[in-house]
Amino acid sequence: MYLVELLQGDRRHTVGLFAEKEEAIEWVESVPYVHKQVDVFDEHEFVNYSMNFDELPLYEEIVWKKSRFPLTKYMFTPDDGEITVLIWDRLVPMDEVDGLTDDATQVDAYVIPNAEAARYIQSREEIREALFNHYGKRAETGGVGSEDGEYITVENGPFIHLDALTVQQWDEKTSIEQFIELISQ
């Protein structure tokens, strides 16, 4: 199932659930006020949908198959900017899940596939412990919850982001000393 929502600031309007992603896209693209933007990054196509308050009708029913969705500019405000039309990743009813759920988990500022989340978090904590053991009171953490994510600063030493690259370097290390030398360059 794929959930479609309309988002602007703190306002969130659920359109509905669609059995297939193609149906969700079909509904979104049937709305005459929706703008489609396609970006290509590293040979991957990313599609974003949005609407502008000034273009929305006073009231209109968006008809798709047998459904009618009421759309009005009064669902939004003129001051909160662009309205995002979001098609969520595939949602699976929990009673159909056997084992770990699909999708991803946000870890600080980064999104990690669920299958890798436990190992990723364990590696981050091992990095923190190793750096605090090595540098002692000269090390401090910061940036938790920030856009760039958590980091460790060392007085007269390196600045280390606890990001995916750092975790990968930790996982591939031959020794703690080799890792500290690598991040100190």
Coordinates of C-alpha atoms in Angstrom, one line a residue:
M1 CA 0.0 0.0 0.0
Y2 CA 1.1 3.5 -0.7
L3 CA 0.0 6.5 1.3
V4 CA -0.5 9.9 -0.4
E5 CA -0.4 13.1 1.7
L6 CA -0.4 16.8 1.2
L7 CA 2.0 18.6 3.5
Q8 CA 2.6 22.3 4.2
G9 CA 4.3 23.4 7.4
D10 CA 2.4 21.8 10.3
R11 CA -0.6 21.0 8.1
R12 CA -1.0 17.4 6.9
H13 CA -3.8 16.1 4.8
T14 CA -4.2 12.4 4.1
V15 CA -5.5 11.7 0.6
G16 CA -5.7 7.9 0.9
L17 CA -4.0 4.5 0.4
F18 CA -3.3 3.1 -3.0
A19 CA -2.7 -0.6 -3.6
E20 CA 0.1 0.0 -6.2
K21 CA 2.6 2.9 -6.5
E22 CA 1.6 3.4 -10.1
E23 CA -2.0 4.1 -8.9
A24 CA -0.7 6.7 -6.4
I25 CA 1.3 8.4 -9.1
E26 CA -1.7 8.3 -11.4
W27 CA -3.9 10.0 -8.8
V28 CA -1.2 12.7 -8.0
E29 CA -0.6 13.4 -11.7
S30 CA -4.4 13.6 -12.3
V31 CA -4.6 16.7 -10.1
P32 CA -4.3 19.7 -12.4
Y33 CA -2.6 21.9 -9.8
V34 CA 0.3 19.5 -9.2
H35 CA 3.7 20.4 -10.5
K36 CA 6.2 17.6 -11.3
Q37 CA 9.9 18.1 -10.9
V38 CA 12.4 15.4 -12.1
D39 CA 16.0 15.5 -10.9
V40 CA 18.7 13.1 -11.9
F41 CA 21.6 12.4 -9.5
D42 CA 24.2 9.7 -10.0
E43 CA 22.0 8.2 -12.8
H44 CA 19.0 7.9 -10.4
E45 CA 15.8 9.7 -11.1
F46 CA 14.1 11.6 -8.3
V47 CA 10.5 12.9 -8.8
N48 CA 9.0 15.5 -6.5
Y49 CA 5.5 16.8 -6.7
S50 CA 4.2 20.1 -5.3
M51 CA 1.4 22.6 -5.5
N52 CA 1.2 26.4 -5.0
F53 CA -1.4 28.0 -2.8
D54 CA -2.2 30.7 -5.3
E55 CA -3.1 28.2 -8.0
L56 CA -5.5 26.1 -5.9
P57 CA -9.3 26.3 -6.3
L58 CA -11.8 27.5 -3.8
Y59 CA -13.2 24.0 -3.9
E60 CA -12.9 21.2 -6.3
E61 CA -13.4 17.4 -6.1
I62 CA -10.6 15.4 -7.6
V63 CA -12.3 12.4 -9.2
W64 CA -10.3 9.2 -9.6
K65 CA -12.0 5.9 -10.4
K66 CA -15.0 6.0 -8.0
S67 CA -13.5 8.3 -5.4
R68 CA -13.8 12.0 -4.9
F69 CA -11.3 14.0 -2.9
P70 CA -12.2 17.5 -1.8
L71 CA -9.4 20.0 -2.5
T72 CA -9.6 23.6 -1.4
K73 CA -7.1 26.3 -1.0
Y74 CA -8.4 26.7 2.6
M75 CA -6.7 23.5 3.5
F76 CA -3.4 25.5 3.4
T77 CA -2.1 29.0 4.1
P78 CA -0.6 31.5 1.7
D79 CA 2.3 32.1 4.0
D80 CA 3.7 28.7 4.6
G81 CA 5.3 28.1 1.2
E82 CA 5.1 25.3 -1.2
I83 CA 2.7 22.4 -0.6
T84 CA 4.5 19.0 -0.9
V85 CA 2.6 16.1 -2.4
L86 CA 4.2 13.0 -0.9
I87 CA 3.8 9.4 -1.9
W88 CA 5.2 7.4 1.0
D89 CA 7.3 4.3 0.4
R90 CA 5.4 1.0 0.4
L91 CA 3.6 0.4 3.6
V92 CA 3.0 -3.2 4.7
P93 CA 0.4 -4.1 7.3
M94 CA 2.4 -5.3 10.4
D95 CA 0.4 -8.5 10.7
E96 CA 1.9 -9.5 7.3
V97 CA 5.5 -8.9 8.4
D98 CA 7.6 -11.9 9.3
G99 CA 10.8 -10.7 11.0
L100 CA 12.4 -7.3 10.6
T101 CA 10.3 -4.7 8.8
D102 CA 11.5 -3.3 5.5
D103 CA 12.3 0.3 4.9
A104 CA 14.8 2.4 6.9
T105 CA 15.5 3.9 10.3
Q106 CA 16.7 7.5 10.9
V107 CA 19.9 7.4 13.0
D108 CA 20.7 11.0 13.9
A109 CA 20.8 12.9 10.5
Y110 CA 21.1 9.8 8.4
V111 CA 18.7 7.2 7.1
I112 CA 19.9 3.6 7.4
P113 CA 18.3 0.5 6.0
N114 CA 16.6 -1.4 8.8
A115 CA 18.7 -4.5 8.0
E116 CA 21.8 -2.5 8.8
A117 CA 20.6 -0.3 11.6
A118 CA 21.7 -2.4 14.6
R119 CA 25.2 -2.9 13.3
Y120 CA 25.5 0.8 12.2
I121 CA 24.4 2.0 15.7
Q122 CA 26.8 -0.5 17.4
S123 CA 29.7 0.7 15.2
R124 CA 28.9 4.4 16.1
E125 CA 29.0 3.6 19.8
E126 CA 32.2 1.7 19.4
I127 CA 33.7 4.7 17.6
R128 CA 32.6 7.0 20.4
E129 CA 34.0 4.7 23.1
A130 CA 37.3 4.2 21.3
L131 CA 37.8 8.0 20.8
F132 CA 36.9 8.9 24.4
N133 CA 39.2 6.1 25.6
H134 CA 42.0 7.4 23.4
Y135 CA 41.5 11.2 23.9
G136 CA 40.0 11.3 27.3
K137 CA 38.6 14.6 28.5
R138 CA 39.9 16.4 25.4
A139 CA 37.0 14.8 23.4
E140 CA 33.5 16.2 23.3
T141 CA 30.3 15.4 21.4
G142 CA 28.0 17.8 19.7
G143 CA 25.5 18.2 16.9
V144 CA 23.0 15.6 18.1
G145 CA 19.8 16.3 16.1
S146 CA 21.4 18.9 13.9
E147 CA 21.1 18.9 10.1
D148 CA 24.7 17.6 9.8
G149 CA 24.4 15.1 12.6
E150 CA 26.5 14.2 15.6
Y151 CA 30.2 14.8 15.7
I152 CA 33.1 14.4 18.1
T153 CA 35.6 17.3 18.5
V154 CA 39.0 16.8 20.1
E155 CA 40.9 19.7 21.6
N156 CA 44.0 20.2 19.3
G157 CA 42.9 17.1 17.4
P158 CA 40.5 15.9 14.7
F159 CA 36.8 16.8 14.1
I160 CA 35.0 13.6 13.4
H161 CA 31.4 13.3 12.0
L162 CA 29.6 10.2 13.1
D163 CA 28.4 9.6 9.6
A164 CA 28.2 6.6 7.2
L165 CA 31.7 7.2 5.9
T166 CA 33.2 7.2 9.4
V167 CA 31.2 4.1 10.3
Q168 CA 32.5 2.4 7.1
Q169 CA 36.1 3.4 7.9
W170 CA 35.6 1.9 11.4
D171 CA 34.1 -1.3 10.1
E172 CA 37.1 -1.7 7.7
K173 CA 39.8 -0.8 10.2
T174 CA 42.7 -3.1 10.9
S175 CA 43.2 -1.6 14.4
I176 CA 42.0 1.2 16.5
E177 CA 45.3 3.0 16.1
Q178 CA 45.0 2.7 12.3
F179 CA 41.5 4.2 12.4
I180 CA 42.6 7.1 14.7
E181 CA 45.5 7.8 12.3
L182 CA 43.1 7.7 9.3
I183 CA 40.6 10.2 10.8
S184 CA 43.4 12.4 12.1
Q185 CA 44.6 13.2 8.6

